[in-house]
């Protein structure tokens, strides 16, 4: 099937206005008759739930943590982009749009990205009004910095805690609606199934993580804002609880999963220290503004960094990408780092790391300024490694970080299932094959504050409220299915822990579906993953019962989904016989090792439809057209 | 490293809890405290028992989810460090470690080391925000904020809502938590309009939720992983007095 993203016609800059004019409205008096479920309370979910509540809808909000203030968005460090052009350095909505499409290696929808760039400015206004304490200059104006993949300074930031401050803003707005009674909050609750009535999304089934109770909630529409799936690699920069469960189970109910193989490996993370490692810590990419990346010119050089003379250092990003230097986009930087380490130039005892050196910047602007910019990052680095980055360079290595892929949505953020909307990292929409730094926060908030309130009304206005209650047979069946699966996990009583399976899956994925992929490796993954899944269902050990708080059971459910989803990822990567963005296929590269995109055959979104776990999923394509930017090879040289 | 752990085990809110002893063997000093617990838990599961339940998520010291009293100190021995950022190199080989949940009247235990902190959310719900609707706001640079004020607001706004301050306080007071939010918003021009009402409704919510009074022990500041300072409590008190002068209405803003 050829999919249609339903982008409005007309000039790029008028598409969103045009769509807004066409969208139906729900009258103020009618809004409270409609119930909307919002799953997830990160930036996308909190901003959506708060705004929909303000408008007068009846909102049920869900999250896994004990409070919506803890959604994984809280961990974002570096900043949020906007096309304000406050520094007067030549930025514009068109340029932000252009950079994002180019950064995404021409695998995103022009219309969506342009809208995102347009709305970016409203986001900053909104957040400032909420009291987000963005950095300011001495005259009291907002300060900006530059980020990977951009030649202008358009990133707004709040020290190294931008995600935290933006989320606290959205959490405040959400808290206000909870107090007002328009939003009911269900923390420590996990969505385990999507319920369809006559083919439309009308509710969810959840597990209360404290009491273990399986319950259903019905509504007139469902918004999934459940974040990304980088934890399929086990070790990633995501929070421990980040998962694919909500989106994957929606996929199993018929929602298309788009571009699952587009995952982002972040170049600047603290290297792994041992087998006990439970997660990887990101050092914000903003550090690349002032830090210079280098390795010794001599292979296997084990001298401490300060003993390597200047002439014997290879600043390989500056050398290979003079135009962008240390700010080359993430996929390019990550691959370059892995390559120099694979070739034996890596720094540190493990050889799996490169230096990120602040010596020059410290000389140029002084310790105080560096501390002001990145103080908390330097502290965090020291806590984890025991090393002081003011005295010796940081060591960094790439780690899985972000999922560009996600549930397929049209221009209205509606999936192929009517009534199911997907926001934030959970959808596939705006970042193509690679996301630029500081663009995820922007997208989550654009989706939640400024897009969904308009587009969901159009769907609701066409439906009668309260179509089905939770006593409907579909809901009953959903609860039974969830109960059965929970019981099954508890009854295996095998010998291996959930973590052991997750670690094994992570290794398979990192080795074969990680930064560089090949036909051979992908086929290997397609063999190993189902084997591991079969073993999981026969040999996993989940202690305790389903009738109270049971963290192993929660994890088991998530790992079970990763074990299925991993196969979809490998399949998607195997289909895409080209290299683009975060998807690098060893077979498709230029003589100089750069990615070789194939626009003739792969300029489309791959959207997969579930057809039973033992059958190959069905592929649907949404062709991508570029009318405003020339489809050109991405060069950062 | 080999360590002896004494960990609080409690099946549910209504059950009685007790300390249970575990041996943590072959622990690497590079491990984080939670990775040490992960390792111990793997062993417990293999023995066919239920692992120790504890809250955690980001493991980066920012989400505020982790919450353990280690050897009597909320978040353990290292200054300005959450449990998840604490590393085993801070402990002595062969030593004993006592691990308990946050203890406060307003934080009932759910299971083992996990407590219910929703009372903190309700303090925020009472008025810990600026009541602005989405849309219709002025340009971000229309209202200037001095660099110093923005910095002070940011200092206060770094609170991660973990509740260590409550656990550390002999009275179980949430004063530091509340003061950080009051100060954050009071430092900004956008927060002025509701400042008086905000401080009143938030302090009232604090009392209603069963948090104790502040009697200047300053244990909160010592326990806070984010360096939130007791000066903010003085700021809250000043805001409160000012609000009394103004005769602020106590209902929450809408
Ligand atoms: C360490 C780090 C640093 C980053 N830095 C930046 C940056 O500087 N700039 C930038 O633009 N982006 C950054 N990103 C990316 C960005 O933070 C995320 O992409 C974005 O915050 C995702 O927001 P979200 O609302 O879509 O999802 P999340 O914030 O992940 O929220 C997901 C929500 O869904 C809930 N949930 C999940 N599954 C379920 C379920 N089954 N049932 C119920 N609830 C569920 C969770 O509880 C949570 O509330 C960073 C990411 C990481 C990991
Ligand atoms: S004030 Fe400090 S200790 Fe208290 S909740 Fe905030 S961060 Fe935690
Ligand atoms: S786990 Fe997030 S702060 Fe410790």
Coordinates of N, CA and C and ligand atoms in Angstrom, one line a residue, chain B residues 34 56-66 82 84 160, ligand 3:
Chain B
X34 N 23.8 1.7 42.8 CA 22.7 1.0 42.3 C 23.1 -0.2 41.5
X56 N 14.3 4.0 41.0 CA 15.4 4.6 40.2 C 14.9 4.7 38.8
X57 N 15.5 5.6 38.0 CA 15.1 5.6 36.6 C 16.3 6.2 35.8
X58 N 16.6 7.5 35.9 CA 17.6 8.1 35.0 C 19.0 7.6 35.3
X59 N 19.3 7.4 36.5 CA 20.6 7.0 37.0 C 21.6 8.1 36.6
X60 N 21.2 9.3 36.5 CA 22.1 10.4 36.2 C 22.0 11.5 37.2
X61 N 21.2 11.3 38.2 CA 21.1 12.3 39.3 C 20.1 13.5 38.9
X62 N 19.2 13.2 38.0 CA 18.4 14.3 37.6 C 16.9 14.1 37.7
X63 N 16.4 12.8 37.7 CA 15.0 12.6 37.7 C 14.4 12.6 39.1
X64 N 15.3 12.4 40.1 CA 14.8 12.5 41.5 C 14.1 11.2 42.0
X65 N 14.2 10.2 41.2 CA 13.5 8.9 41.6 C 14.2 8.2 42.7
X66 N 15.5 8.1 42.6 CA 16.2 7.2 43.6 C 16.1 7.9 45.0
X82 N 23.3 12.1 44.4 CA 22.2 11.2 44.5 C 22.7 9.8 44.7
X84 N 22.1 7.3 42.9 CA 22.4 6.7 41.6 C 23.8 7.2 41.1
X160 N 15.3 18.5 42.4 CA 14.8 17.4 41.6 C 13.6 16.7 42.3
Ligands
LIG3 S1 17.8 7.6 39.4 FE1 17.3 9.6 38.6 S2 18.1 10.9 40.2 FE2 18.8 8.9 40.8

